[in-house]
Each structure stands twice: as C-alpha cells, then as structure tokens.
PDB file of C-alpha atoms in Angstrom:
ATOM      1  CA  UNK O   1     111.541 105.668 131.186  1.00 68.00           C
ATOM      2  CA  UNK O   2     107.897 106.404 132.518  1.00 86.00           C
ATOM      3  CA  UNK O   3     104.439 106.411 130.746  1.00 90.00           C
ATOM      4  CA  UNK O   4     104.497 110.181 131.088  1.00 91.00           C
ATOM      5  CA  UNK O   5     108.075 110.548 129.427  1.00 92.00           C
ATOM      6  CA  UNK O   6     107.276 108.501 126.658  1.00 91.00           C
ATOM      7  CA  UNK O   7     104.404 110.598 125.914  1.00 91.00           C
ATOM      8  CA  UNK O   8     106.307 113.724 126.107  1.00 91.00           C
ATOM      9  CA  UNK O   9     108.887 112.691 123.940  1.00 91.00           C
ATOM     10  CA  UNK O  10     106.148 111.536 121.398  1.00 89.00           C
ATOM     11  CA  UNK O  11     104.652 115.045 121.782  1.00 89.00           C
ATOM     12  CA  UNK O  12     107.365 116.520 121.027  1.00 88.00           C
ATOM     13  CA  UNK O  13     108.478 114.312 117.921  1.00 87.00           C
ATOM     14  CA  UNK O  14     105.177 114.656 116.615  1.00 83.00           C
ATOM     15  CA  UNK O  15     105.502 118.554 117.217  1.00 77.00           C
ATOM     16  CA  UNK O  16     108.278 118.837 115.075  1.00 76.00           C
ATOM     17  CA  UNK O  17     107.077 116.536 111.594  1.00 72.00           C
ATOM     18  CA  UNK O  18     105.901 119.552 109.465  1.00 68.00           C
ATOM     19  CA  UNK O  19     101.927 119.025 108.606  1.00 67.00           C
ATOM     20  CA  UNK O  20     100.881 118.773 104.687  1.00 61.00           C
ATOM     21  CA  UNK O  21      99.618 122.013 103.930  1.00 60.00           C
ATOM     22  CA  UNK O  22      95.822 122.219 102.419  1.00 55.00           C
ATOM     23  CA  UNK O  23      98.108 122.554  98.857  1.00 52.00           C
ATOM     24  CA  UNK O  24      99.441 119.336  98.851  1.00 61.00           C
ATOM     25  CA  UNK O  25      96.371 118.066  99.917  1.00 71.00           C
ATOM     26  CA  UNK O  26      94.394 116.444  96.228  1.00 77.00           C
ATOM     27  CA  UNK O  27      90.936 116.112  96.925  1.00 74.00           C
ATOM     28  CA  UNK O  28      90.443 113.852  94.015  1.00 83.00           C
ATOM     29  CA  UNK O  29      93.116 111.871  95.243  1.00 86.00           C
ATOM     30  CA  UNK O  30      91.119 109.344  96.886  1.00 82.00           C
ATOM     31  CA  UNK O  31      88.544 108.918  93.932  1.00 82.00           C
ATOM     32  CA  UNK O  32      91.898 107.893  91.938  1.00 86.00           C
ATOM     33  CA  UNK O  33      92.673 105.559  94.286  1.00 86.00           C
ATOM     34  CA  UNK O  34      89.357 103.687  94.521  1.00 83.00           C
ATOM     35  CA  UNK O  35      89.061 103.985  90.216  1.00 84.00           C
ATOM     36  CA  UNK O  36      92.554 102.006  90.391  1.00 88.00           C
ATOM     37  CA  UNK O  37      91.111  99.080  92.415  1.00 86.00           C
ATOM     38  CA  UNK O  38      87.974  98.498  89.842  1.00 81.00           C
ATOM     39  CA  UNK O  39      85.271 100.694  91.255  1.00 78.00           C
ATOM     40  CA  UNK O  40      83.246 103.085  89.064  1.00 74.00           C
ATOM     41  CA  UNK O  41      81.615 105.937  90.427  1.00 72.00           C
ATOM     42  CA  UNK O  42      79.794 106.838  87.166  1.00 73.00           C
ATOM     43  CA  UNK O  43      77.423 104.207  86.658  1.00 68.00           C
ATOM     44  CA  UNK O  44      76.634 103.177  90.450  1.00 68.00           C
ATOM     45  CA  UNK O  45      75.025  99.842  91.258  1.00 66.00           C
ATOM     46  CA  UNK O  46      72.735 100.312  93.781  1.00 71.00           C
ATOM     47  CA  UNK O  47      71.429  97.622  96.281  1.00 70.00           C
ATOM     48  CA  UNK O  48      67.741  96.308  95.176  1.00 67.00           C
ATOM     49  CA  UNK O  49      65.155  97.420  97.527  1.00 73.00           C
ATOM     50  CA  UNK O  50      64.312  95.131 100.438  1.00 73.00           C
ATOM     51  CA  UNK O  51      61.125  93.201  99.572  1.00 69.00           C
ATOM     52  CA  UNK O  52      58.214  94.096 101.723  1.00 75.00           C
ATOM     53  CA  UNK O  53      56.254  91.264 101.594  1.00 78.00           C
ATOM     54  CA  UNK O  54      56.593  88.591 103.911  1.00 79.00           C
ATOM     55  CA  UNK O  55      57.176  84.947 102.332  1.00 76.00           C
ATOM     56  CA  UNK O  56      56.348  81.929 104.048  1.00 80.00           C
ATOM     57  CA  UNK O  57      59.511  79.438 104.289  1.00 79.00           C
ATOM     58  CA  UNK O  58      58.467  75.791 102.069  1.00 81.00           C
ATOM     59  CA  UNK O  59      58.781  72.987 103.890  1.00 75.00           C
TER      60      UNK O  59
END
C-alpha cells in the first residue's frame, strides 16, 4: 500500500467518526479537571515581581 493510499483510507475513516457536537462540548470541563489535580483558581498565587536592582555576586 502507498503513502497516498494510506492517507486516503485515513481520510476517509476519519470522515466517517461523527464529531462531538458544541452540546456535548462542557466548557467548564477542563476547570474540573485541573480542580481534581490540586490547583485553585480562586485564590491565585502569582509569581513575585522580578527584582530590578542589580546585586553584586559575594565572593
């Protein structure tokens, strides 16, 4: 079987899967997800600001 058949035949298997409709789609879905794994998206920690001063390395 060629390169081109293969991709045909994937086409057309790929063609015939039925798509989720935008129903079964959950937006929230992927906020449930991430909550289940230990993040909060209430109470964000944020990264602390990069220092602007420049600080001479001790030797």
């Amino acid at each position: 079987m060629g390169r081109q058949s293969k991709r045909k035949q994937i086409k057309r298997e790929s063609a015939s899967q039925p798509k989720p409709s935008e129903a079964d789609i959950n937006p929230n879905k992927f906020i449930r997800q991430i909550e289940k794994q230990g993040y909060r998206f209430d109470n964000i920690d944020r990264s602390p600001d990069i220092p602007t001063d420049k600080v001479d390395p001790q030797v």
